[in-house]
Structure formats: C-alpha cells, structure tokens
Coordinates of C-alpha atoms and ligand atoms in Angstrom, one line a residue:
M1 CA 46.3 80.8 160.9
C2 CA 49.0 81.4 158.3
G3 CA 50.5 78.4 156.4
I4 CA 53.9 77.9 154.8
V5 CA 54.9 75.5 152.0
A6 CA 58.3 75.4 150.3
A7 CA 60.0 73.0 147.9
T8 CA 63.4 72.4 146.3
A9 CA 63.4 69.6 143.7
R10 CA 64.7 68.5 140.3
R11 CA 61.1 68.6 139.1
E12 CA 58.7 71.6 138.7
V13 CA 57.1 72.4 142.0
S14 CA 54.3 74.9 141.5
A15 CA 51.6 72.1 141.6
I16 CA 53.1 70.7 144.8
L17 CA 53.1 74.2 146.4
L18 CA 49.5 74.8 145.4
E19 CA 48.4 71.4 146.7
G20 CA 50.2 72.0 149.9
L21 CA 48.3 75.3 150.3
R22 CA 45.0 73.6 149.6
R23 CA 45.8 71.1 152.4
L24 CA 46.4 74.0 154.8
E25 CA 43.2 75.8 153.9
Y26 CA 41.5 74.4 157.0
R27 CA 43.7 76.5 159.2
G28 CA 41.9 79.7 158.1
Y29 CA 43.3 82.4 155.9
D30 CA 42.3 85.4 153.7
S31 CA 44.9 85.6 150.9
A32 CA 47.5 83.3 149.3
G33 CA 50.6 83.6 147.2
L34 CA 53.6 81.8 145.8
A35 CA 57.1 82.7 144.5
L36 CA 59.3 80.5 142.2
I37 CA 62.8 80.7 140.8
D38 CA 62.7 79.7 137.1
S39 CA 65.4 78.0 135.1
D40 CA 66.7 81.5 134.0
H41 CA 67.0 82.5 137.6
N42 CA 64.1 85.0 137.5
L43 CA 61.8 85.5 140.5
L44 CA 58.2 84.8 139.6
L45 CA 55.2 85.7 141.8
H46 CA 51.5 85.2 142.1
K47 CA 49.5 86.7 145.0
R48 CA 45.7 86.8 145.4
Q49 CA 43.2 88.0 148.0
G50 CA 40.7 85.2 148.8
K51 CA 40.9 81.5 148.4
V52 CA 43.7 79.2 147.1
A53 CA 41.3 78.5 144.2
E54 CA 41.9 82.0 143.0
L55 CA 45.6 81.6 143.2
E56 CA 45.2 78.3 141.2
Q57 CA 43.2 80.2 138.6
A58 CA 45.9 82.9 138.3
Q59 CA 48.4 80.1 137.8
A60 CA 46.2 78.5 135.1
M61 CA 45.8 81.8 133.3
D62 CA 49.5 82.8 133.6
P63 CA 51.6 79.7 134.4
K64 CA 54.8 80.3 136.3
Y65 CA 57.2 77.3 136.7
G66 CA 60.3 76.6 138.8
C67 CA 62.0 73.9 140.7
V68 CA 62.5 76.0 143.8
G69 CA 59.6 77.9 145.5
I70 CA 57.8 79.1 148.6
A71 CA 54.1 79.6 149.1
H72 CA 51.8 80.9 151.8
T73 CA 48.3 81.3 153.1
R74 CA 47.9 84.5 155.2
W75 CA 45.6 85.2 158.1
A76 CA 45.7 89.0 158.5
T77 CA 47.3 90.5 161.6
H78 CA 49.2 93.6 160.5
G79 CA 47.5 95.1 157.4
A80 CA 44.1 94.3 155.9
P81 CA 43.5 91.1 153.8
S82 CA 44.6 92.2 150.3
A83 CA 46.8 91.0 147.4
A84 CA 49.5 93.6 148.4
N85 CA 49.6 92.3 151.9
A86 CA 49.6 88.6 150.8
H87 CA 52.9 86.7 151.1
P88 CA 55.5 86.2 149.6
H89 CA 57.0 89.6 150.0
I90 CA 59.9 90.5 147.8
S91 CA 62.9 92.9 147.9
G92 CA 65.1 94.1 145.0
E93 CA 63.4 91.7 142.6
R94 CA 65.7 89.0 144.0
V95 CA 64.6 87.8 147.5
A96 CA 61.2 86.5 148.6
V97 CA 60.1 85.6 152.1
V98 CA 57.0 84.0 153.6
H99 CA 56.3 84.3 157.3
N100 CA 54.0 83.0 160.1
G101 CA 53.9 84.9 163.4
I102 CA 54.3 88.5 164.4
I103 CA 57.4 90.7 164.4
E104 CA 56.9 92.9 167.4
N105 CA 59.7 95.4 166.6
N106 CA 58.6 95.9 163.0
E107 CA 57.9 99.6 163.4
A108 CA 61.4 100.4 164.5
L109 CA 62.9 98.2 161.7
R110 CA 60.6 99.7 159.1
A111 CA 61.7 103.3 160.0
E112 CA 65.3 102.2 159.8
L113 CA 64.9 100.5 156.4
Q114 CA 62.9 103.4 155.0
A115 CA 65.8 105.7 156.1
A116 CA 68.1 103.4 154.2
G117 CA 66.0 103.8 151.0
Y118 CA 63.8 100.8 151.0
E119 CA 60.3 101.3 149.7
F120 CA 57.5 99.4 151.5
L121 CA 54.6 98.1 149.3
S122 CA 52.5 96.5 152.1
G123 CA 51.2 97.2 155.5
T124 CA 52.6 93.9 156.9
D125 CA 55.2 93.3 159.6
T126 CA 56.8 90.7 157.3
E127 CA 58.0 93.1 154.7
V128 CA 60.8 94.3 157.1
I129 CA 62.2 90.8 157.1
V130 CA 62.6 90.6 153.3
H131 CA 64.2 94.1 153.1
L132 CA 66.6 93.2 156.0
L133 CA 67.5 90.1 154.2
H134 CA 68.2 91.9 151.0
Q135 CA 70.2 94.5 152.8
Q136 CA 72.2 91.8 154.6
L137 CA 72.9 89.9 151.3
Q138 CA 75.0 92.9 150.1
S139 CA 77.7 91.9 152.6
S140 CA 77.0 88.2 153.4
Q141 CA 78.8 85.2 152.0
S142 CA 75.6 83.2 151.7
L143 CA 71.8 83.3 152.1
L144 CA 72.2 81.2 155.2
Q145 CA 74.6 83.6 156.8
A146 CA 72.4 86.6 155.8
M147 CA 69.4 84.9 157.4
Q148 CA 71.4 84.1 160.5
T149 CA 72.2 87.8 160.9
V150 CA 68.6 88.9 160.2
V151 CA 67.0 86.8 162.8
E152 CA 69.2 88.3 165.5
R153 CA 67.4 91.5 164.8
L154 CA 63.8 90.1 165.0
E155 CA 61.7 90.2 168.2
G156 CA 58.5 88.2 168.3
A157 CA 57.4 84.8 166.9
Y158 CA 58.1 83.5 163.5
A159 CA 58.5 80.7 161.1
L160 CA 60.2 81.9 157.9
A161 CA 61.2 80.6 154.5
A162 CA 63.2 82.5 152.0
I163 CA 64.5 82.2 148.4
D164 CA 67.1 84.3 146.5
V165 CA 67.8 84.3 142.8
A166 CA 71.5 84.5 143.5
H167 CA 71.2 81.2 145.3
P168 CA 68.8 79.6 142.9
D169 CA 68.9 76.0 144.3
E170 CA 68.1 76.7 148.0
V171 CA 65.4 77.4 150.5
I172 CA 66.5 78.9 153.8
A173 CA 64.1 78.6 156.8
T174 CA 64.0 79.2 160.5
R175 CA 61.6 79.0 163.4
E176 CA 61.1 80.7 166.7
G177 CA 57.7 80.4 168.3
S178 CA 55.9 79.0 165.2
P179 CA 56.0 75.4 164.0
L180 CA 57.9 74.3 160.9
V181 CA 58.5 70.8 159.6
I182 CA 60.8 69.5 156.9
G183 CA 59.5 66.8 154.5
V184 CA 62.4 64.6 153.4
G185 CA 62.1 63.3 149.9
I186 CA 64.4 61.4 147.5
G187 CA 66.3 63.9 145.5
E188 CA 64.0 66.6 146.8
N189 CA 63.1 68.4 150.0
F190 CA 60.1 70.2 151.3
L191 CA 59.1 72.4 154.2
A192 CA 55.7 73.3 155.7
S193 CA 54.1 74.7 158.9
D194 CA 52.2 71.4 159.2
A195 CA 53.1 67.9 158.0
L196 CA 49.6 67.5 156.5
A197 CA 50.6 69.9 153.7
L198 CA 53.3 67.5 152.5
R199 CA 51.6 64.1 152.9
Q200 CA 51.2 64.1 149.1
V201 CA 55.0 64.0 148.6
T202 CA 56.6 62.3 151.6
D203 CA 55.9 60.4 154.8
R204 CA 59.3 61.3 156.4
F205 CA 59.4 64.4 158.5
I206 CA 61.9 66.4 160.6
Y207 CA 60.2 68.5 163.3
L208 CA 62.4 71.6 163.8
E209 CA 63.2 72.8 167.2
E210 CA 63.0 76.5 168.4
G211 CA 65.8 78.5 166.9
D212 CA 66.7 75.9 164.2
L213 CA 68.0 77.3 160.9
V214 CA 67.9 75.2 157.8
R215 CA 69.5 75.3 154.4
M216 CA 67.7 73.0 152.0
T217 CA 68.5 72.0 148.4
A218 CA 67.1 69.2 146.4
S219 CA 69.9 66.9 147.5
S220 CA 71.0 68.2 150.8
L221 CA 69.8 69.4 154.2
Q222 CA 71.8 71.3 156.7
I223 CA 70.3 72.1 160.1
Y224 CA 71.9 74.5 162.7
D225 CA 70.6 74.8 166.2
A226 CA 69.9 78.0 168.1
N227 CA 73.6 78.3 169.0
G228 CA 74.7 78.0 165.4
N229 CA 76.0 74.4 165.8
R230 CA 75.4 72.0 162.9
I231 CA 73.2 69.2 164.1
E232 CA 71.2 66.1 162.9
R233 CA 67.6 66.0 163.8
T234 CA 65.6 62.7 163.9
I235 CA 63.5 61.7 160.9
S236 CA 60.0 60.5 161.9
Q237 CA 58.2 58.2 159.6
L238 CA 54.4 58.5 159.5
A239 CA 52.4 55.3 159.1
A240 CA 50.3 55.0 156.0
H241 CA 47.0 55.4 157.9
E242 CA 48.0 58.5 159.8
E243 CA 46.6 61.8 158.8
A244 CA 44.2 60.5 156.2
T245 CA 42.1 63.6 155.5
G246 CA 39.7 62.9 152.7
L247 CA 36.0 64.0 153.0
G248 CA 34.7 60.6 152.0
D249 CA 31.0 60.7 151.5
Y250 CA 30.5 63.6 153.9
E251 CA 29.6 67.1 152.8
H252 CA 31.7 68.8 155.5
Y253 CA 34.7 67.9 157.6
M254 CA 32.8 68.9 160.7
L255 CA 30.1 66.3 160.0
K256 CA 32.6 63.7 159.2
E257 CA 34.5 64.4 162.4
I258 CA 31.3 64.3 164.5
Y259 CA 30.5 60.9 163.0
E260 CA 34.1 59.7 163.6
Q261 CA 33.6 60.1 167.4
P262 CA 32.8 56.5 168.3
R263 CA 36.0 55.4 166.7
A264 CA 38.1 58.2 168.1
L265 CA 36.8 57.7 171.6
A266 CA 37.4 54.0 171.4
A267 CA 41.0 54.6 170.1
T268 CA 41.7 57.1 172.9
V269 CA 41.0 54.6 175.7
P270 CA 44.1 52.4 175.9
A271 CA 43.4 48.8 175.1
T272 CA 45.2 47.7 178.2
G273 CA 43.2 46.4 181.2
A274 CA 39.5 46.0 181.2
H275 CA 39.3 47.3 184.8
D276 CA 42.0 49.9 185.1
I277 CA 44.1 52.5 183.4
A278 CA 47.9 52.3 183.6
D279 CA 49.7 55.5 184.8
E280 CA 52.1 55.0 181.8
A281 CA 49.3 56.0 179.5
F282 CA 50.5 59.5 180.5
G283 CA 54.1 58.8 179.7
T284 CA 57.1 57.3 181.4
G285 CA 57.7 58.6 184.9
A286 CA 54.0 59.5 185.3
A287 CA 53.5 57.2 188.4
A288 CA 56.2 59.0 190.4
V289 CA 54.7 62.4 189.5
F290 CA 51.1 61.3 190.2
D291 CA 52.2 60.0 193.7
R292 CA 53.1 63.6 194.6
V293 CA 50.1 65.5 193.1
Q294 CA 48.0 67.4 195.6
A295 CA 46.3 69.8 193.3
V296 CA 45.7 70.4 189.6
Q297 CA 45.9 73.6 187.5
I298 CA 44.3 73.3 184.0
V299 CA 45.2 75.9 181.4
A300 CA 43.7 76.0 177.8
C301 CA 41.8 78.1 175.3
G302 CA 38.4 77.8 173.7
T303 CA 36.9 74.4 173.5
S304 CA 39.9 72.9 175.2
F305 CA 39.2 75.2 178.1
H306 CA 35.7 73.9 178.3
A307 CA 37.1 70.3 178.5
G308 CA 39.2 71.6 181.5
M309 CA 36.0 73.0 183.1
V310 CA 34.3 69.7 182.9
A311 CA 37.4 68.0 184.3
R312 CA 37.3 70.1 187.4
Y313 CA 34.0 68.5 188.4
W314 CA 35.4 65.0 188.0
L315 CA 38.8 65.7 189.6
E316 CA 37.2 67.4 192.7
E317 CA 34.1 65.1 193.0
L318 CA 35.6 61.7 192.1
A319 CA 39.3 62.1 192.8
G320 CA 39.0 64.5 195.7
I321 CA 41.7 66.7 194.3
P322 CA 41.5 70.5 194.3
C323 CA 41.4 71.8 190.7
A324 CA 41.6 75.2 189.2
V325 CA 40.9 76.0 185.5
E326 CA 41.9 79.2 183.6
V327 CA 42.1 80.4 180.1
A328 CA 45.7 80.6 179.0
S329 CA 45.6 84.2 177.8
E330 CA 44.8 85.3 181.4
F331 CA 46.9 82.8 183.2
R332 CA 50.1 83.7 181.4
Y333 CA 50.0 87.4 182.5
R334 CA 48.8 87.0 186.1
K335 CA 50.8 86.8 189.3
R336 CA 49.7 83.5 190.7
V337 CA 49.8 81.5 193.9
Q338 CA 49.7 77.7 193.6
H339 CA 49.0 75.0 196.1
P340 CA 52.1 73.0 197.0
G341 CA 52.2 69.8 194.8
T342 CA 50.3 71.3 191.9
L343 CA 50.4 69.5 188.5
L344 CA 50.1 71.9 185.5
V345 CA 47.8 70.4 182.8
T346 CA 47.6 72.1 179.5
V347 CA 45.0 71.0 176.9
S348 CA 45.3 71.7 173.2
Q349 CA 44.0 69.9 170.1
S350 CA 46.8 71.4 168.0
G351 CA 49.5 71.6 170.6
E352 CA 50.5 74.9 169.1
T353 CA 48.1 77.5 170.6
A354 CA 50.3 80.5 171.3
D355 CA 48.7 81.4 174.7
T356 CA 48.7 77.9 176.0
L357 CA 52.3 77.4 174.9
A358 CA 53.3 80.6 176.6
A359 CA 51.5 79.6 179.8
L360 CA 53.5 76.4 179.8
R361 CA 56.7 78.3 179.1
N362 CA 56.3 80.8 181.9
A363 CA 55.2 78.3 184.5
T364 CA 58.1 77.8 187.0
E365 CA 59.4 74.8 188.9
A366 CA 58.6 76.7 192.1
E367 CA 55.0 76.7 191.1
F368 CA 54.4 73.2 189.7
I369 CA 55.8 69.8 190.4
S370 CA 55.5 68.8 186.7
S371 CA 53.6 69.5 183.5
L372 CA 51.2 67.3 181.6
V373 CA 49.7 68.1 178.1
I374 CA 46.6 66.5 176.6
S375 CA 47.0 67.0 172.9
N376 CA 45.9 65.5 169.6
V377 CA 49.1 66.3 167.7
D378 CA 52.3 64.3 168.3
H379 CA 55.5 66.3 167.8
S380 CA 53.6 69.6 168.5
S381 CA 55.4 72.2 170.6
L382 CA 53.3 71.5 173.7
V383 CA 54.0 67.8 173.4
R384 CA 57.7 68.3 173.0
E385 CA 58.0 70.8 175.9
S386 CA 55.8 69.0 178.5
D387 CA 57.1 66.5 181.0
L388 CA 54.2 64.1 180.6
V389 CA 52.0 63.6 177.5
F390 CA 48.6 62.1 176.9
L391 CA 47.9 61.9 173.1
T392 CA 44.2 61.8 172.2
R393 CA 43.6 59.5 169.2
A394 CA 41.0 61.7 167.4
G395 CA 43.0 61.7 164.2
A396 CA 43.5 64.9 162.1
E397 CA 40.8 67.4 162.9
I398 CA 40.2 69.7 159.9
G399 CA 37.0 71.5 160.7
V400 CA 37.8 74.8 162.6
A401 CA 35.0 73.9 165.0
S402 CA 36.5 71.4 167.4
T403 CA 34.4 68.2 167.9
K404 CA 36.1 64.9 168.2
A405 CA 39.1 66.6 169.8
F406 CA 36.9 67.8 172.6
T407 CA 35.2 64.5 173.4
T408 CA 38.5 62.7 173.3
Q409 CA 40.0 65.3 175.7
L410 CA 37.1 64.5 178.1
V411 CA 38.0 60.8 177.9
A412 CA 41.6 61.7 178.7
F413 CA 40.4 63.7 181.7
L414 CA 38.3 60.8 182.9
M415 CA 41.4 58.6 182.8
L416 CA 43.4 61.3 184.7
T417 CA 40.6 61.4 187.3
L418 CA 40.9 57.7 187.6
V419 CA 44.7 57.4 188.0
L420 CA 44.8 60.3 190.5
G421 CA 41.6 59.2 192.3
R422 CA 42.8 55.7 193.0
R423 CA 45.6 57.3 195.0
R424 CA 42.9 59.0 197.2
N425 CA 39.3 58.2 197.7
L426 CA 38.3 56.3 194.5
S427 CA 37.5 52.7 195.4
P428 CA 38.7 49.9 193.0
E429 CA 35.1 49.1 192.3
A430 CA 34.4 52.8 191.3
A431 CA 37.5 52.8 189.2
S432 CA 36.5 49.6 187.5
A433 CA 33.0 51.0 186.9
M434 CA 34.6 54.1 185.2
V435 CA 36.7 51.9 182.9
S436 CA 33.7 49.8 181.9
A437 CA 31.6 53.0 181.3
L438 CA 34.4 54.2 179.1
H439 CA 34.4 51.0 177.0
K440 CA 30.6 51.5 176.5
L441 CA 30.9 55.2 175.5
P442 CA 31.2 54.6 171.7
D443 CA 27.8 52.8 171.8
Y444 CA 26.1 55.7 173.5
V445 CA 27.6 58.1 171.0
E446 CA 26.4 55.8 168.1
Q447 CA 22.9 55.9 169.6
T448 CA 23.0 59.7 169.8
L449 CA 24.1 60.0 166.2
K450 CA 20.9 58.2 165.3
L451 CA 19.0 61.2 166.5
D452 CA 20.6 63.3 163.8
P453 CA 17.3 63.6 161.7
L454 CA 15.4 64.9 164.7
I455 CA 18.2 67.4 165.5
K456 CA 18.2 68.6 161.9
D457 CA 14.5 69.3 162.2
M458 CA 15.0 71.2 165.4
A459 CA 17.8 73.3 163.8
S460 CA 15.4 74.9 161.3
A461 CA 13.8 76.9 164.1
F462 CA 17.1 78.7 164.7
I463 CA 18.1 79.9 161.3
L464 CA 16.1 83.2 161.5
R465 CA 17.1 84.0 165.0
H466 CA 19.9 86.4 166.0
H467 CA 20.4 85.1 169.5
A468 CA 20.2 81.9 171.5
L469 CA 20.6 81.1 175.2
F470 CA 22.0 77.8 176.5
L471 CA 21.4 76.7 180.1
G472 CA 23.0 73.9 182.1
R473 CA 23.6 73.1 185.7
G474 CA 26.6 71.5 187.4
I475 CA 28.9 69.6 185.0
Q476 CA 26.5 70.4 182.2
Y477 CA 27.2 74.1 182.5
P478 CA 30.5 73.8 180.6
I479 CA 28.7 71.6 178.1
A480 CA 26.1 74.4 177.6
L481 CA 29.1 76.8 177.1
E482 CA 30.5 74.4 174.5
G483 CA 27.2 74.1 172.7
A484 CA 26.9 77.9 172.6
L485 CA 30.5 78.3 171.3
K486 CA 29.8 75.7 168.5
L487 CA 26.6 77.6 167.5
K488 CA 28.2 81.0 167.4
E489 CA 31.4 80.1 165.6
I490 CA 29.9 78.4 162.7
S491 CA 26.3 79.9 162.4
Y492 CA 27.2 83.4 163.5
I493 CA 24.2 83.4 165.8
H494 CA 25.0 85.2 169.0
A495 CA 24.8 82.4 171.6
E496 CA 25.5 82.7 175.3
A497 CA 25.5 80.0 178.0
Y498 CA 24.6 80.5 181.7
P499 CA 24.5 78.3 184.7
A500 CA 20.7 77.9 185.0
G501 CA 20.8 79.3 188.5
E502 CA 22.1 82.6 187.3
L503 CA 19.0 83.3 185.1
K504 CA 17.3 85.5 187.6
H505 CA 20.5 87.5 188.2
G506 CA 20.4 89.1 184.8
P507 CA 19.9 87.1 181.6
L508 CA 16.2 86.5 182.2
A509 CA 15.7 90.1 181.1
L510 CA 16.7 89.0 177.5
V511 CA 14.2 86.2 177.3
D512 CA 11.2 86.7 175.1
A513 CA 9.5 84.9 172.1
D514 CA 12.5 85.8 169.9
M515 CA 15.1 84.1 172.2
P516 CA 15.3 80.3 171.7
V517 CA 16.6 78.6 174.9
V518 CA 18.5 75.3 174.8
A519 CA 18.5 73.4 178.1
V520 CA 21.0 70.6 178.7
A521 CA 18.9 68.6 181.1
P522 CA 20.2 65.1 181.5
G523 CA 18.2 64.2 184.6
D524 CA 20.7 64.2 187.4
E525 CA 20.2 65.3 191.0
L526 CA 19.9 69.0 189.9
M527 CA 17.0 68.1 187.6
E528 CA 14.2 69.5 189.8
K529 CA 16.0 72.8 190.1
L530 CA 16.6 72.9 186.3
K531 CA 12.9 72.2 185.7
S532 CA 12.0 75.4 187.7
N533 CA 14.5 77.4 185.7
I534 CA 12.9 76.0 182.5
E535 CA 9.5 77.1 183.7
E536 CA 10.8 80.6 184.3
V537 CA 11.9 80.8 180.7
R538 CA 8.7 79.2 179.4
S539 CA 6.5 81.6 181.1
R540 CA 8.3 84.5 179.3
G541 CA 7.1 83.1 176.0
A542 CA 10.5 81.6 174.8
E543 CA 10.7 78.5 172.7
L544 CA 12.5 75.8 174.6
Y545 CA 14.7 73.0 173.2
V546 CA 15.4 70.5 176.0
F547 CA 18.1 67.8 175.6
A548 CA 16.9 65.4 178.3
D549 CA 17.4 61.8 179.3
E550 CA 14.6 59.6 177.8
N551 CA 13.6 58.8 181.4
A552 CA 13.6 62.4 182.8
G553 CA 9.9 62.9 182.3
F554 CA 9.9 66.0 180.2
L555 CA 6.7 66.5 178.2
D556 CA 6.5 68.2 174.8
D557 CA 4.1 71.1 174.5
P558 CA 3.7 73.6 171.6
R559 CA 6.7 75.7 173.0
V560 CA 8.7 72.9 174.6
H561 CA 10.6 70.6 172.2
V562 CA 12.2 67.7 173.9
L563 CA 15.1 65.7 172.4
R564 CA 15.1 62.4 174.2
M565 CA 18.7 61.3 174.7
P566 CA 19.8 57.7 175.3
H567 CA 19.8 56.8 178.9
C568 CA 23.5 56.4 179.9
P569 CA 25.8 56.5 182.9
E570 CA 26.0 59.9 184.6
L571 CA 29.7 59.9 184.0
L572 CA 29.3 59.8 180.3
K573 CA 26.6 62.4 179.9
P574 CA 28.8 65.4 179.3
I575 CA 30.3 63.6 176.3
V576 CA 27.1 62.1 175.0
Y577 CA 25.2 65.4 175.2
T578 CA 28.0 67.3 173.5
V579 CA 27.5 65.2 170.4
A580 CA 23.9 66.3 170.1
L581 CA 24.8 70.0 170.5
Q582 CA 27.5 69.6 167.9
L583 CA 24.9 68.3 165.5
L584 CA 22.5 71.1 166.3
A585 CA 25.2 73.8 165.6
Y586 CA 26.2 71.9 162.4
H587 CA 22.7 71.8 161.0
V588 CA 21.9 75.4 161.8
A589 CA 25.0 76.5 160.0
V590 CA 24.3 74.3 157.0
Q591 CA 20.8 75.6 156.8
K592 CA 22.0 79.2 157.1
G593 CA 24.6 78.5 154.3
T594 CA 27.7 79.6 156.2
D595 CA 31.2 78.2 155.5
V596 CA 30.9 75.4 158.1
D597 CA 34.5 74.1 158.0
K598 CA 36.1 77.5 157.7
P599 CA 34.0 80.1 159.5
R600 CA 34.8 83.7 158.9
N601 CA 37.6 85.3 160.8
L602 CA 38.6 82.1 162.6
A603 CA 41.7 79.9 162.3
K604 CA 42.1 76.3 163.2
S605 CA 45.4 76.7 165.0
V606 CA 45.9 80.1 166.8
T607 CA 49.6 80.4 166.7
V608 CA 49.8 84.1 167.5
E609 CA 48.7 85.9 170.6
Ligands
AGP701 C1 36.9 75.4 168.9 O1 35.7 75.0 168.2 C2 37.6 76.5 168.5 N1 37.7 76.7 167.1 C3 38.7 77.0 169.4 O2 38.0 77.5 170.5 C4 39.8 76.1 169.9 O3 39.3 75.1 170.7 C5 40.9 76.9 170.6 O4 41.5 77.8 169.6 C6 42.0 76.1 171.2 O5 42.7 75.3 170.3 P1 43.6 74.2 170.7 O6 42.8 73.1 171.3 O7 44.3 73.7 169.4 O8 44.6 74.7 171.7

C-alpha cells in the first residue's frame, strides 16, 4: 500500500527520498512523487504515474534539490492512478502533504473547502488535508499547531507528513491507524511508513504511537501524544544483520524467500530445549494465560488466514482444544458468541493489516481472556497492542506473495499446539516427538527445494491455461487453498481450491481437458478416498499434477504427472508440501512473464480496509 518517506537535514535529501521510495516499492503502488523546499524557500514538486524509476528519470531530466522534503508511493483508493492524483498534494503554492490511509469524511470537507474558494486538482481524499492545513495556517502560530487543529477534523485512518515554505526547516507528521516511524540521524532526521525505507541512513528508530504528532528539524525532535502532552519515545537500535534486503544472486525476492525457508524455519524454533518448548516463547505471562485457555479463536487475512486453518486441525486433533478460524474482515463486523476461556489469536506477517488490527481492537475483555499475535514484524501495531506475542523469524519478506512468513507461522502454531496440548491430552512423548520433528523440518524443506527443476518443468503446462483446480483433503485442504492463492496472485491464472470430497457437489462440472488439476496427496489416512477423487477427475479428461509422498504408490501415466515428495513426518507435511506449491506458482508466473514480486493491483501490507 502507500508509502511515506520524509527528511530534514543539512545536506541535500532528494536522493535519500528516492532511495527510500525504491525500498518501499515492494508494498505495491501505482504512482509516486516528491516535494522539496529549496534554499530560496520555494516549493518544488515532481509527480509521476507508474514506477519510482519514472520519478527518478523526471528528477534526472529536471533536478530539484532541497534539504527538507517529503515523498510518497500511492496505491489508488480514491481517484484513479494518475500523476494528478499522486502525492504530494499542494495548496497555495506553499504547503505539501503526503498521506497513507483513507479520510472517511472527505466529501463533507471537500464541499466546505470548495465553498471557501479552494480549487481541487485531484480526485483524492488527501487533497482536503492540504487545503485544510493551508486554511488553518492563516490563523495558527505554527505548522505544528495548524496540523493539531486539522487532525481534529479528520475521520478515518491516516499517517501524514507535511512541509510548508513558511517553516522551511521542519517536517510535521502524525499517525492514527497507519504506521509511521522516525529514523534518528546525527544532525538530520527522517520519517517513513516502514523502517526498511531508512536503513540506508540510520539504524535508530522511534516507532510512533497512535495519535502522536511530531515536529522534526535536522537537529531536533518534538513528539506530542494523543492528549497533546510532550513526551519522549524510546529509540530502538536495529542490529546490523536485521532487515538485510538485497536480492543476492536471485532473480526475484519470491524465489530468494522460498529458498530462505530452511534458515527461517530453524530460526523460528527457539533454541531452548531439545524436547520441549517454553511457554515464555509467547511472552512473559504466557504460562498463566495458557493455564486458563479452553478454546482458541484465530483471526487473520489471506495467507495468514490459511495458516490459521491449518492450525485448527492441530489444535483440535493434538491439543484437544476447540478452535474457530475466521477472516478478519468478517469477524470484525459480526455479532459473536465465544466459548468461555477463549484466547484470541491474530496472525499477520506485517502486523499492520487493517482488518486484523480492527478485529483485535474491537475484541472485548468479556469475549476473550487474552490476545496473542503471531507476527513477523517487531514493533508493528498488532505486536504492540496484543497481550502475548510470538515473533516469527522469517526476516524481511519483500515479495508480495507470502512464502517464508506462512511456513514460519505454521511452526509458531505447532509450538502453540504443543504448549496448550501438554496441559491437556498431549503426552510428554508426543510433545518430544513434535519438537524433534520441528528440528528436522529444515532438512525436509531442503530436500523439497532440490525438486525445483522438476517443478519448473511441470509449470510449463500451466502457462497457456486460464483456470486451475487444487484439491486436498483434511489438513491438506488449506494447503490446497494456499497453493491456489499463490498461483492466482502472481500468475493471474484463475485458481480455486476445494476439499476433494466436495468435487461431486459442483466443481466436477468444470473439469475437462482444459482444466489442470493439482492434487495435494501426501499419503495419509485419507489417501484411498483422495485416490478415488483423482480417478473422478482423470476420467473427465483432465491433466493431473499429483504432489505425493514418494511411498504413496502413485503411478505416472500420460495424463497423471506425479511429483514424488520426500517422505517426512505427518506433522510436517503441510509445511513441506507448501514449499513445492510455492515453487510451482513461482515458475508459472516467471514463464508467463508477470511481475512476480509486485503483482498487479496487490499491496504487500494492506493497511486500509
Ligand atoms: C499472501 O500471498 C498475500 N499477498 C496476502 O493474502 C497476505 O497474506 C494478507 O494480505 C495478510 O497479510 P498479513 O499477513 O501481513 O496480515
């Protein structure tokens, strides 16, 4: 989604702003822009539809320089992708604003400002903010005070940064519902919607809280909380290895991230105890909470939701705990009834997904005994607002298609199953077997990665297809869903997943020679049933791609292509099979020539509803 970068320094900052935008490209966007205040206190602007590279080209052709500036990548919500709708928006040739989020009362504000004589040049909700700020500056003592008054009129979610030629040394910023982080430099300060954008200039960050308002110059920082009180926020120092984001020798981030899984999975299992997992892996106070848990409610979106669906099988079968799973956008708006003693578990790679965050925020103490988040991003909003936290150690995930975040989420859920299960019917021997399986997981994933050339060959059969059907049974059904999601989001092939037993209840009507069918068939107790479903498909003339255990006894024939997967413990199969499906989607997308890491219309972090 949209990205913000801002800087105040004693040096020229246009290159820093552009590099920051480039680092935010992975979030998804359709236009970009920057505004600078030059040494003569003029407001200079570049805006382009399309990629940051086009903005860089505009800057190369017509350089604009300044020591204070704001920049933005926009993912269209209100108003089509265009240069006119790109941020920054300006008012009165003096104020410029960049904005992430949505201003819900923008229509009323627009009408009021138009009546006051303001002319609107864009179709965005953001433009009301810059005109309000300009209007307020006529009577305010300072840019800070003007912004303070403006935000009182805004309804919705926002992260904002503004500059004004009459206050040429400062950047003013505020957040409510969208993340914002200050990068603390020496004799210079920066601001961004993601620390990743500023790793080139600093390793010291202040993560702003909801309602914070900031005045930032090259040499000073003033932060005010939601009540207008001046406060100090803690500076966090990132270690040198954190957030390393280069592509290395890989062609795409997605491939790099698929291949990083053995390391990410190993890092996510705490080193402590060869036979057990400590409750404290989920935060201090976790043991007391876990003692009271009688049911689990999981809430998430997209791939993280699929992780929750897999977890339901583990929590109910192995830990004997009732578990419900729901997509956050539905959960948040529904009247709900919870079991007594329910633990709310949110799952989010980014920790900033708007619906998941809203679900956490509207969950009440009467419904849940506590909240736990499984996230990949420390300091994210979900992490800061949850009672208990499990941080997956996947490292920065740049590709829009989630890969290593998903498999590490599954590891987190296996550990949650273990700590809750040993309070119920999970024997110490079974718990110890789970831990030892977890320690072997990176090896099985390595073995699966070695199948990459075979999967690449298989992928070529999909590139001229418009549809694909994924089948799985039991715990592999959510894995089939995840395989279909990966394929559709990066290759734009319409892919659907069904529990194999549902075939005859409708989807079989779609099956013919043009519909490739992918079956996730690890060889568990549902194998024989799945084999009959596969026959049903084969007899309708479809080409079948079966991902099966090497010992499952599947035979190739001209229309049945079997990928023999390494034999591994049942428990690990959802994770191991996912890796093969990720590779399938990746190779189909590469062979189709799509933008694998930044698929059209999608954003990495969905911070608006
Ligand atoms: C995954 O490939 C997707 N791009 C998407 O479904 C994602 O998982 C979803 O938006 C949730 O994101 P989160 O994990 O950051 O909350």
